[in-house]
Amino acid sequence: MNDVYSGRPFSRETRVSAWFSNSFAGAGVQFPAPIVLWPAFVERAELKPGEGFKHKNYTRFAIEMPLEGRIVCEARGKTYSAVPGEVALIHCGEDSAFHCAPEGNCRKISIGISGPLVQSLTTELRLVDPLTVKLRDSEAFLNLLLEIERKLGVRELDYIGLSTLAFRLLSELAGMVERRYPPLLERALSIMKANISQRLTVAEIAEKLEISRSTLEHLFQESLSVSPHRYFARLKLDMAKSLLLQTELSIQQIAENVGSLNSMHFCRCFKSECGVSPSEFRRNGK
């Protein structure tokens, strides 16, 4: 399978500062078409203050785990950091940057998860919301990362085993995310998930909740740092990607399944978000 998730047009990763020591496992590995979730790479790096990466329109879901020192991250207009015992998350389709903190060197290990199910799975697991996660058992989490690294490094890859480990890693990480959503937000999310095929407006969702639209907007921005319109659109896009790669439904049928006005509107919105048309996305992913 061509890794369309690693080759999104205009996606770019840029080193910050001078050359630094790093090693990759799994870079360039191609997974067969039936596999819908996989570890794209495991990377180790030793950074000096100020060294790091910038991401433009990132194509994967990445987990950055500092082993020594502190990494400073920038995303969604926020600056935050992670230290040993925590992980920082880099989200699909977003711009972000991270670098070693100024007080000393940093050593870290990271993993990038790719595949057609990444966005829908991370959405369902509610991993699209947090920027950092405090690990309950950092040693066990690291051992799981190292197991994936080892399996990526052998000549004969166990594709199904690696896919299973990637799913396990995301599931375990999701179990460590603190759930502090207000009840109203939980209800709003449930309404959205139950109405992906409907052309439901933000005002109509607010009406179902018996609150004002401005209250709903504030609720989403405060808890998820995204507008309700954008969050609902992301759910629909994730569903469309899954249907394109896992079914033989026509573009028109998929457009109807995600509540688009018509296939032309669907194709225009899809290309605006993904850089390719639905047909190209399906063709590249087969």
Backbone as numpy.savetxt, mean C-alpha at the origin, in Angstrom:
# Nx Ny Nz CAx CAy CAz Cx Cy Cz
4.66 -13.19 -14.94 3.81 -11.99 -14.94 4.69 -10.74 -14.94
4.43 -9.84 -15.89 5.12 -8.56 -15.85 4.69 -7.81 -14.61
5.64 -7.28 -13.90 5.31 -6.60 -12.65 4.83 -5.18 -12.94
3.56 -5.09 -13.37 3.00 -3.76 -13.65 2.95 -2.91 -12.40
3.04 -3.56 -11.25 2.96 -2.84 -9.98 4.30 -2.20 -9.65
5.35 -2.59 -10.38 6.67 -2.00 -10.18 7.02 -1.05 -11.31
6.16 -0.95 -12.30 6.50 -0.14 -13.46 5.47 0.90 -13.80
4.81 1.44 -12.82 3.81 2.47 -13.08 4.48 3.69 -13.69
3.90 4.20 -14.79 4.48 5.41 -15.38 4.59 6.53 -14.35
5.70 7.24 -14.44 5.98 8.39 -13.58 6.31 7.99 -12.14
6.39 6.70 -11.85 6.81 6.28 -10.53 8.33 6.36 -10.47
8.86 6.85 -9.36 10.31 7.05 -9.29 10.79 6.90 -7.85
11.95 6.24 -7.70 12.60 6.17 -6.40 13.97 6.80 -6.55
14.30 7.72 -5.66 15.53 8.49 -5.78 16.33 8.40 -4.48
17.63 8.14 -4.60 18.50 8.15 -3.43 18.70 9.58 -2.94
18.79 9.73 -1.63 19.09 11.02 -1.03 20.53 10.97 -0.55
21.32 11.95 -0.90 22.72 12.06 -0.48 23.60 11.07 -1.23
24.74 10.78 -0.67 25.75 9.98 -1.36 25.42 8.49 -1.33
26.25 7.70 -2.01 26.09 6.26 -2.03 26.16 5.71 -0.61
25.30 4.75 -0.31 25.37 4.09 0.99 25.25 2.60 0.80
25.62 1.87 1.83 25.65 0.40 1.76 24.24 -0.18 1.82
23.90 -0.98 0.80 22.62 -1.68 0.85 22.69 -2.96 0.02
21.80 -3.90 0.31 21.75 -5.16 -0.42 20.29 -5.54 -0.64
20.02 -6.20 -1.79 18.67 -6.59 -2.15 18.55 -8.09 -2.26
17.39 -8.61 -1.88 17.00 -9.97 -2.21 15.68 -9.89 -2.95
15.61 -10.54 -4.10 14.35 -10.61 -4.83 14.16 -9.58 -5.91
15.07 -8.60 -6.05 14.90 -7.56 -7.06 14.85 -8.19 -8.44
13.84 -7.86 -9.23 13.73 -8.36 -10.59 13.06 -9.71 -10.72
12.69 -10.34 -9.61 12.02 -11.64 -9.67 10.62 -11.47 -10.26
10.26 -12.32 -11.21 8.94 -12.28 -11.82 8.10 -13.44 -11.28
6.92 -13.13 -10.76 6.03 -14.15 -10.24 5.01 -14.55 -11.30
4.62 -15.82 -11.35 3.66 -16.28 -12.37 2.28 -15.67 -12.16
1.48 -15.64 -13.24 0.20 -14.96 -13.26 -0.78 -15.37 -12.16
-0.86 -16.65 -11.77 -1.85 -17.00 -10.73 -1.56 -16.36 -9.37
-0.32 -15.92 -9.14 0.04 -15.34 -7.85 -0.40 -13.88 -7.84
-1.19 -13.50 -6.83 -1.77 -12.15 -6.80 -1.20 -11.28 -5.68
-0.26 -11.84 -4.91 0.39 -11.08 -3.84 1.76 -11.68 -3.62
2.80 -10.84 -3.57 4.13 -11.40 -3.39 5.10 -10.37 -2.81
6.19 -10.85 -2.19 7.25 -9.94 -1.73 8.15 -9.58 -2.91
8.17 -8.31 -3.28 8.96 -7.87 -4.43 10.44 -7.80 -4.10
10.77 -7.48 -2.85 12.18 -7.41 -2.44 12.27 -7.36 -0.93
13.44 -7.72 -0.42 13.83 -7.42 0.96 15.17 -6.71 0.86
15.28 -5.56 1.48 16.49 -4.74 1.38 17.05 -4.46 2.76
18.37 -4.52 2.87 19.07 -4.06 4.07 19.89 -2.83 3.69
19.98 -1.87 4.58 20.76 -0.68 4.29 21.34 -0.11 5.57
22.54 0.45 5.46 23.18 1.19 6.55 23.30 2.64 6.09
22.70 3.54 6.84 22.60 4.93 6.43 23.33 5.85 7.39
23.91 6.89 6.84 24.48 7.97 7.63 23.43 9.09 7.74
23.59 10.00 8.68 22.61 11.08 8.82 22.32 11.78 7.50
21.05 11.90 7.18 20.63 12.57 5.94 20.46 11.65 4.75
21.01 10.44 4.79 20.89 9.53 3.66 19.55 8.79 3.71
19.01 8.49 2.53 17.74 7.80 2.47 17.19 7.73 1.07
15.87 7.69 0.94 15.20 7.59 -0.35 14.04 8.58 -0.44
13.72 8.98 -1.66 12.48 9.68 -1.95 11.68 8.83 -2.93
10.37 8.77 -2.73 9.50 8.00 -3.61 8.48 8.92 -4.26
8.30 8.73 -5.55 7.30 9.48 -6.31 6.28 8.48 -6.85
5.01 8.62 -6.44 3.95 7.74 -6.94 4.36 6.28 -6.73
4.65 5.92 -5.49 5.23 4.61 -5.18 4.31 3.47 -5.63
4.90 2.38 -6.10 4.13 1.31 -6.72 3.86 0.12 -5.82
4.42 0.12 -4.60 4.25 -1.03 -3.72 3.78 -0.56 -2.34
3.54 -1.55 -1.49 3.34 -1.28 -0.07 4.64 -1.71 0.61
5.34 -0.78 1.24 6.64 -1.09 1.83 6.63 -0.89 3.33
7.43 -1.72 4.00 7.57 -1.67 5.46 9.04 -1.40 5.76
9.32 -0.32 6.44 10.69 0.06 6.81 10.88 -0.23 8.30
11.82 -1.11 8.62 12.03 -1.53 10.01 13.44 -1.14 10.46
13.57 -0.09 11.27 14.91 0.26 11.78 15.40 -0.76 12.80
16.65 -1.16 12.66 17.28 -2.10 13.59 18.18 -1.35 14.58
18.74 -0.26 14.12 19.54 0.63 14.98 19.29 2.06 14.52
19.28 3.00 15.46 19.08 4.39 15.10 17.63 4.72 14.81
17.41 5.89 14.20 16.06 6.39 13.95 15.94 6.86 12.51
14.82 6.52 11.87 14.56 7.03 10.53 13.44 8.06 10.60
13.61 9.12 9.83 12.63 10.21 9.77 11.91 10.11 8.42
10.60 10.17 8.44 9.79 9.99 7.23 8.90 11.21 6.99
8.58 11.42 5.72 7.67 12.48 5.33 6.65 11.91 4.36
5.37 12.06 4.67 4.29 11.61 3.80 2.99 12.27 4.24
2.08 12.46 3.29 0.76 13.02 3.58 0.85 14.36 4.33
1.93 15.11 4.04 2.09 16.41 4.68 2.55 16.34 6.12
2.96 15.15 6.58 3.39 14.98 7.97 4.84 14.51 8.02
5.51 14.83 9.12 6.85 14.32 9.40 6.76 13.45 10.65
7.27 12.24 10.57 7.18 11.30 11.69 8.44 10.45 11.68
8.63 9.64 12.70 9.84 8.83 12.77 9.54 7.46 13.33
10.50 6.55 13.13 10.39 5.19 13.66 11.74 4.79 14.24
11.70 4.06 15.33 12.89 3.58 16.02 12.77 2.06 16.15
13.83 1.37 16.58 13.72 -0.08 16.78 12.50 -0.44 17.63
11.77 -1.45 17.19 10.52 -1.82 17.85 9.31 -1.25 17.15
9.55 -0.42 16.12 8.48 0.17 15.32 8.79 -0.03 13.84
7.78 0.14 13.00 7.98 0.16 11.55 7.29 1.39 10.98
7.87 1.92 9.90 7.24 2.99 9.14 6.69 2.39 7.85
5.53 2.88 7.41 4.87 2.33 6.23 4.94 3.31 5.08
5.20 2.78 3.88 5.18 3.56 2.64 4.04 3.01 1.80
3.10 3.87 1.44 1.85 3.42 0.84 1.85 3.52 -0.68
1.08 2.61 -1.30 0.95 2.58 -2.76 0.38 3.89 -3.28
0.96 4.34 -4.39 0.41 5.50 -5.07 0.69 6.83 -4.42
1.54 6.85 -3.40 1.79 8.10 -2.68 3.24 8.56 -2.84
3.45 9.84 -2.63 4.81 10.40 -2.58 5.27 10.36 -1.13
6.54 10.03 -0.93 7.06 9.96 0.44 8.58 10.07 0.41
9.15 10.23 1.57 10.61 10.27 1.69 10.99 9.81 3.09
12.17 9.22 3.20 12.69 8.92 4.52 14.21 9.05 4.50
14.77 9.38 5.65 16.22 9.50 5.76 16.65 9.18 7.19
17.93 8.96 7.34 18.49 8.70 8.66 18.46 9.99 9.49
18.06 9.87 10.73 17.97 11.03 11.62 19.36 11.63 11.86
19.43 12.91 12.22 20.72 13.60 12.33 21.58 13.18 13.51
21.01 12.50 14.51 21.81 12.22 15.71 22.78 11.05 15.58
22.68 10.27 14.48 23.60 9.14 14.34 23.22 8.24 13.19
24.07 7.23 12.94 23.83 6.31 11.84 22.59 5.45 12.10
22.10 4.84 11.03 20.90 4.02 11.11 21.12 2.74 10.29
20.65 1.64 10.82 20.66 0.37 10.09 19.23 -0.12 10.03
18.79 -0.53 8.82 17.37 -0.91 8.69 17.22 -2.04 7.68
16.07 -2.71 7.77 15.68 -3.72 6.79 14.28 -3.36 6.33
14.00 -3.58 5.06 12.69 -3.21 4.52 12.20 -4.28 3.56
10.90 -4.28 3.33 10.29 -5.21 2.39 9.25 -4.46 1.57
9.17 -4.79 0.29 8.15 -4.23 -0.59 7.20 -5.34 -1.01
5.91 -5.12 -0.83 4.90 -6.11 -1.21 4.21 -5.62 -2.47
4.07 -6.50 -3.46 3.48 -6.13 -4.73 2.38 -7.12 -5.12
1.68 -6.82 -6.23 0.64 -7.71 -6.73 -0.71 -7.04 -6.83
-1.63 -7.61 -7.61 -2.94 -6.99 -7.83 -3.81 -6.90 -6.60
-3.50 -7.69 -5.56 -4.33 -7.66 -4.36 -3.80 -6.72 -3.28
-2.65 -6.10 -3.52 -2.03 -5.31 -2.45 -2.95 -4.21 -1.94
-3.47 -3.40 -2.84 -4.25 -2.26 -2.38 -5.57 -2.67 -1.75
-6.25 -3.64 -2.36 -7.52 -4.07 -1.76 -7.30 -4.77 -0.43
-6.21 -5.54 -0.31 -5.93 -6.24 0.94 -5.52 -5.27 2.04
-4.64 -4.33 1.72 -4.22 -3.37 2.74 -5.38 -2.47 3.15
-6.29 -2.21 2.21 -7.50 -1.45 2.56 -8.37 -2.24 3.51
-8.61 -3.52 3.18 -9.46 -4.35 4.02 -8.85 -4.56 5.40
-7.51 -4.67 5.46 -6.83 -4.86 6.74 -6.63 -3.53 7.47
-7.04 -2.44 6.84 -6.89 -1.10 7.41 -5.42 -0.72 7.64
-4.60 -1.16 6.71 -3.19 -0.77 6.76 -2.93 0.46 5.91
-3.95 0.96 5.21 -3.76 2.16 4.40 -3.77 3.42 5.25
-4.19 3.30 6.48 -4.37 4.49 7.32 -3.13 4.87 8.15
-2.51 3.92 8.88 -1.38 4.31 9.74 -0.11 4.59 8.95
0.74 5.44 9.51 2.06 5.72 8.94 3.15 4.99 9.71
2.90 4.67 10.97 3.82 3.86 11.77 3.01 2.84 12.57
3.68 1.75 12.92 3.05 0.72 13.76 4.06 0.28 14.81
3.64 0.21 16.06 4.49 -0.30 17.14 4.36 -1.82 17.16
5.48 -2.52 17.06 5.47 -3.98 17.00 5.32 -4.59 18.39
4.48 -5.61 18.51 4.33 -6.30 19.79 5.54 -7.20 20.05
6.04 -7.84 19.00 7.19 -8.74 19.13 8.09 -8.49 17.94
9.00 -7.54 18.10 9.85 -7.13 16.98 10.78 -8.25 16.53
11.19 -9.11 17.45 12.08 -10.21 17.08 11.36 -11.21 16.17
10.12 -11.55 16.50 9.35 -12.48 15.68 9.06 -11.87 14.31
8.76 -10.58 14.28 8.49 -9.91 13.01 9.73 -9.89 12.14
10.89 -9.61 12.76 12.15 -9.62 12.02 12.45 -11.01 11.49
12.20 -12.04 12.29 12.46 -13.41 11.85 11.61 -13.76 10.63
10.38 -13.26 10.58 9.52 -13.50 9.42 10.09 -12.79 8.19
10.58 -11.57 8.37 11.23 -10.86 7.27 12.46 -11.62 6.76
13.24 -12.14 7.69 14.46 -12.87 7.32 14.13 -14.18 6.60
13.02 -14.79 6.98 12.59 -16.01 6.29 12.22 -15.70 4.84
11.53 -14.59 4.64 11.19 -14.18 3.27 12.46 -13.86 2.49
13.40 -13.16 3.13 14.67 -12.84 2.48 15.40 -14.11 2.04
15.41 -15.10 2.93 16.10 -16.36 2.60 15.41 -17.06 1.43
14.09 -17.09 1.43 13.37 -17.78 0.35 13.48 -17.05 -0.98
13.68 -15.72 -0.93 13.88 -14.96 -2.17 15.28 -15.18 -2.74
16.19 -15.67 -1.91 17.57 -15.80 -2.32 17.94 -17.13 -2.94
17.00 -18.08 -2.99 17.33 -19.41 -3.54 17.07 -19.43 -5.04
17.64 -20.40 -5.72 17.51 -20.48 -7.18 16.10 -20.87 -7.60
15.54 -21.90 -6.96 14.19 -22.36 -7.28 13.21 -21.74 -6.29
12.51 -20.72 -6.73 11.62 -20.00 -5.82 10.34 -20.77 -5.54
9.93 -20.73 -4.29 8.64 -21.29 -3.87 7.62 -20.15 -3.93
7.01 -19.96 -5.12 6.14 -18.82 -5.34 4.94 -18.81 -4.38
4.31 -19.96 -4.23 3.14 -20.03 -3.36 3.55 -19.79 -1.91
4.67 -20.39 -1.50 5.15 -20.18 -0.14 5.47 -18.72 0.14
6.09 -18.05 -0.83 6.42 -16.63 -0.67 5.16 -15.77 -0.61
4.18 -16.10 -1.45 2.92 -15.36 -1.42 2.22 -15.54 -0.07
2.26 -16.76 0.45 1.65 -17.03 1.75 2.34 -16.24 2.86
3.67 -16.18 2.79 4.42 -15.42 3.80 4.11 -13.92 3.71
3.96 -13.40 2.49 3.62 -11.99 2.33 2.26 -11.70 2.96
1.29 -12.60 2.73 -0.04 -12.42 3.32 0.05 -12.50 4.85
0.85 -13.44 5.33 1.00 -13.59 6.80 1.63 -12.34 7.40
2.62 -11.78 6.72 3.29 -10.58 7.22 2.30 -9.42 7.34
1.48 -9.22 6.31 0.51 -8.14 6.35 -0.55 -8.39 7.42
-0.98 -9.64 7.55 -2.00 -9.97 8.55 -1.48 -9.73 9.96
-0.24 -10.15 10.22 0.33 -9.95 11.55 0.52 -8.46 11.84
0.93 -7.72 10.82 1.11 -6.28 11.01 -0.23 -5.62 11.31
-1.28 -6.04 10.59 -2.61 -5.47 10.81 -3.10 -5.73 12.23
-2.72 -6.88 12.78 -3.12 -7.21 14.14 -2.48 -6.34 15.20
-1.43 -5.62 14.81 -0.74 -4.75 15.77 -1.20 -3.30 15.69
-2.02 -2.99 14.69 -2.49 -1.62 14.54 -3.58 -1.34 15.57
-3.39 -0.29 16.31 -4.39 0.09 17.32 -5.63 0.64 16.62
-6.79 0.09 16.99 -8.06 0.53 16.41 -8.70 1.58 17.30
-8.70 2.78 16.82 -9.29 3.86 17.60 -10.28 4.67 16.77
-10.93 4.02 15.82 -11.87 4.74 14.99 -13.14 5.05 15.76
-13.64 6.25 15.62 -14.93 6.57 16.24 -16.04 5.69 15.64
-17.06 5.37 16.41 -18.16 4.53 15.90 -18.78 5.07 14.61
-18.91 6.39 14.50 -19.47 6.97 13.28 -18.62 6.67 12.06
-17.30 6.71 12.23 -16.41 6.42 11.11 -16.51 4.94 10.73
-16.60 4.06 11.72 -16.77 2.63 11.45 -18.03 2.41 10.61
-19.11 3.10 10.95 -20.36 2.96 10.20 -20.20 3.50 8.78
-19.49 4.61 8.64 -19.27 5.19 7.31 -18.47 4.23 6.43
-17.44 3.61 6.99 -16.63 2.66 6.22 -17.46 1.45 5.81
-18.31 0.98 6.69 -19.18 -0.16 6.37 -20.14 0.18 5.24
-20.69 1.39 5.28 -21.59 1.83 4.22 -20.87 1.87 2.87
-19.64 2.37 2.87 -18.87 2.44 1.63 -18.59 1.05 1.07
-18.15 0.14 1.92 -17.82 -1.21 1.46 -19.04 -1.94 0.92
-20.21 -1.65 1.50 -21.44 -2.32 1.06 -22.03 -1.68 -0.20
-21.48 -0.53 -0.61 -22.07 0.20 -1.73 -21.05 0.55 -2.81
-20.03 -0.30 -2.98 -19.01 -0.03 -4.00 -19.62 0.03 -5.39
-20.65 -0.75 -5.63 -21.28 -0.77 -6.96 -22.28 0.36 -7.17
-22.48 1.18 -6.15 -23.47 2.25 -6.23 -22.79 3.61 -6.42
-23.53 4.53 -7.05 -23.03 5.91 -7.22 -23.49 6.73 -6.02
-22.97 6.35 -4.88 -23.34 7.00 -3.62 -22.47 8.23 -3.42
-23.08 9.36 -3.10 -22.31 10.59 -2.88 -21.96 10.72 -1.40
-21.00 11.60 -1.12 -20.62 11.86 0.26 -21.81 12.42 1.04
-22.59 13.27 0.38 -23.77 13.85 1.03 -24.78 12.76 1.40
-24.94 11.77 0.54 -25.88 10.68 0.82 -25.38 9.80 1.96
-24.06 9.58 2.02 -23.50 8.81 3.13 -23.73 9.55 4.45
-23.50 10.86 4.42 -23.72 11.67 5.62 -25.19 11.61 6.04
-26.08 11.61 5.05 -27.51 11.55 5.36 -27.87 10.23 6.03
-27.26 9.13 5.53 -27.52 7.82 6.14 -27.05 7.79 7.59
-26.00 8.54 7.87 -25.44 8.59 9.22 -26.14 9.64 10.09
-26.99 10.43 9.45 -27.72 11.50 10.14 -26.76 12.56 10.71
-25.75 12.90 9.91 -24.82 13.96 10.26 -24.65 14.86 9.04
-24.00 16.00 9.23 -23.76 16.90 8.10 -22.58 16.41 7.27
-22.52 16.88 6.04 -21.39 16.51 5.18 -20.08 17.04 5.76
-20.11 18.24 6.30 -18.88 18.81 6.86 -18.38 18.00 8.05
-19.30 17.46 8.85 -18.91 16.61 9.97 -18.25 15.34 9.47
-18.80 14.75 8.40 -18.21 13.54 7.81 -16.83 13.83 7.24
-16.70 14.96 6.53 -15.39 15.36 5.98 -14.36 15.49 7.10
-14.74 16.16 8.18 -13.84 16.35 9.31 -13.46 15.02 9.95
-14.42 14.11 10.05 -14.19 12.80 10.65 -13.13 12.02 9.88
-13.23 12.03 8.55 -12.26 11.32 7.72 -10.88 11.98 7.78
-10.85 13.29 7.69 -9.57 13.99 7.70 -8.85 13.79 9.03
-9.60 13.83 10.12 -9.00 13.72 11.45 -8.47 12.32 11.71
-9.20 11.29 11.28 -8.83 9.91 11.59 -7.99 9.24 10.52
-8.23 9.60 9.23 -7.58 8.88 8.13 -6.71 9.77 7.25
-6.74 11.07 7.48 -5.97 12.04 6.69 -6.32 11.97 5.21
-7.57 11.71 4.91 -8.04 11.64 3.53 -9.51 12.03 3.52
-9.98 12.56 2.40 -11.39 12.93 2.31 -12.24 11.68 2.11
-13.53 11.71 2.49 -14.39 10.56 2.26 -14.53 10.24 0.77
-14.57 11.28 -0.06 -14.66 11.06 -1.51 -13.45 10.28 -2.02
-12.26 10.69 -1.57 -11.03 10.03 -2.01 -10.96 8.59 -1.49
-11.38 8.38 -0.27 -11.34 7.04 0.32 -12.29 6.11 -0.44
-13.48 6.58 -0.73 -14.46 5.77 -1.46 -13.96 5.46 -2.87
-13.35 6.46 -3.51 -12.81 6.26 -4.86 -11.70 5.22 -4.84
-10.90 5.21 -3.78 -9.80 4.23 -3.67 -10.36 2.82 -3.51
-11.43 2.67 -2.74 -12.07 1.36 -2.60 -12.57 0.86 -3.95
-13.17 1.74 -4.73 -13.70 1.37 -6.04 -12.56 0.99 -6.99
-11.46 1.75 -6.94 -10.32 1.46 -7.81 -9.71 0.11 -7.47
-9.57 -0.19 -6.18 -9.02 -1.48 -5.77 -9.90 -2.63 -6.25
-11.22 -2.46 -6.15 -12.15 -3.48 -6.63 -12.01 -3.66 -8.14
-11.89 -2.56 -8.87 -11.75 -2.63 -10.33 -10.49 -3.38 -10.72
-9.38 -3.13 -10.04 -8.14 -3.83 -10.34 -8.28 -5.33 -10.12
-8.91 -5.71 -9.02 -9.11 -7.12 -8.72 -9.97 -7.78 -9.79
-11.04 -7.12 -10.22 -11.93 -7.68 -11.23 -11.24 -7.79 -12.59
-10.39 -6.83 -12.91 -9.66 -6.86 -14.18 -8.73 -8.07 -14.25
-8.09 -8.37 -13.15 -7.08 -9.43 -13.15 -7.61 -10.81 -12.78
-8.75 -10.86 -12.13 -9.23 -12.15 -11.64 -10.51 -12.63 -12.30
-11.09 -11.83 -13.19 -12.31 -12.24 -13.88 -12.18 -11.95 -15.37
-13.14 -12.45 -16.13 -13.21 -12.17 -17.56 -14.31 -11.17 -17.87
-14.78 -10.45 -16.86 -15.82 -9.45 -17.07 -15.35 -8.38 -18.06
-16.27 -7.88 -18.86 -15.93 -6.81 -19.80 -15.67 -5.51 -19.04
-15.04 -4.56 -19.72 -14.78 -3.25 -19.12 -16.09 -2.60 -18.71
-17.12 -2.73 -19.55 -18.42 -2.16 -19.23 -19.00 -2.78 -17.96
-18.88 -4.10 -17.83 -19.41 -4.78 -16.64 -18.65 -4.37 -15.39
-17.34 -4.22 -15.50 -16.54 -3.80 -14.35 -16.90 -2.37 -13.97
-17.10 -1.52 -14.97 -17.51 -0.13 -14.70 -18.82 -0.11 -13.91
-19.75 -0.99 -14.28 -21.03 -1.06 -13.57 -20.83 -1.57 -12.15
-19.89 -2.51 -11.97 -19.64 -3.10 -10.65 -19.02 -2.12 -9.67
-18.41 -1.05 -10.18 -17.81 -0.06 -9.28 -18.55 1.28 -9.35
-19.73 1.25 -9.93 -20.59 2.43 -9.88 -20.19 3.58 -10.77
-19.47 3.31 -11.88 -19.11 4.39 -12.80 -20.30 4.76 -13.67
-20.31 5.99 -14.15 -21.40 6.47 -15.00 -21.50 5.65 -16.27
-20.35 5.36 -16.88 -20.27 4.55 -18.10 -18.84 4.10 -18.28
-18.58 3.29 -19.28 -17.23 2.74 -19.47 -16.22 3.82 -19.83
-16.65 4.86 -20.56 -15.71 5.92 -20.91 -15.26 6.68 -19.66
-16.20 6.99 -18.80 -15.87 7.67 -17.54 -14.96 6.81 -16.70
-15.25 5.51 -16.62 -14.43 4.57 -15.86 -13.00 4.53 -16.40
-12.87 4.41 -17.72 -11.53 4.32 -18.33 -10.73 5.59 -18.09
-11.40 6.73 -18.18 -10.71 8.01 -17.97 -10.21 8.13 -16.53
-11.06 7.77 -15.57 -10.67 7.84 -14.15 -9.57 6.83 -13.84
-9.68 5.63 -14.40 -8.70 4.58 -14.14 -7.32 5.00 -14.66
-7.28 5.52 -15.88 -5.99 5.92 -16.45 -5.39 7.09 -15.69
-6.24 7.99 -15.21 -5.76 9.13 -14.44 -5.07 8.66 -13.16
-5.60 7.61 -12.53 -5.05 7.10 -11.27 -3.86 6.17 -11.49
-3.93 5.31 -12.52 -2.95 4.23 -12.68 -1.94 4.46 -13.79
-2.19 5.45 -14.65 -1.23 5.72 -15.73 -1.42 4.87 -16.96
-2.29 3.84 -16.88 -2.59 2.99 -18.03 -4.10 2.77 -18.08
-4.59 2.37 -19.24 -6.02 2.09 -19.38 -6.36 0.77 -18.71
-7.64 0.51 -18.40 -8.02 -0.79 -17.83 -7.58 -1.96 -18.69
-7.71 -1.82 -20.01 -7.32 -2.91 -20.92 -5.82 -3.17 -20.85
-5.03 -2.10 -20.81 -3.57 -2.26 -20.70 -3.20 -2.89 -19.36
-3.87 -2.46 -18.30 -3.60 -3.01 -16.98 -3.88 -4.51 -16.97
-5.01 -4.91 -17.53 -5.36 -6.34 -17.60 -4.36 -7.09 -18.45
-4.00 -6.55 -19.60 -3.06 -7.22 -20.50 -1.68 -7.37 -19.87
-1.21 -6.34 -19.20 0.12 -6.40 -18.56 0.15 -7.36 -17.39
-1.00 -7.55 -16.74 -1.04 -8.40 -15.56 -1.29 -9.86 -15.84
-1.60 -10.20 -17.10 -1.88 -11.60 -17.44 -0.59 -12.36 -17.67
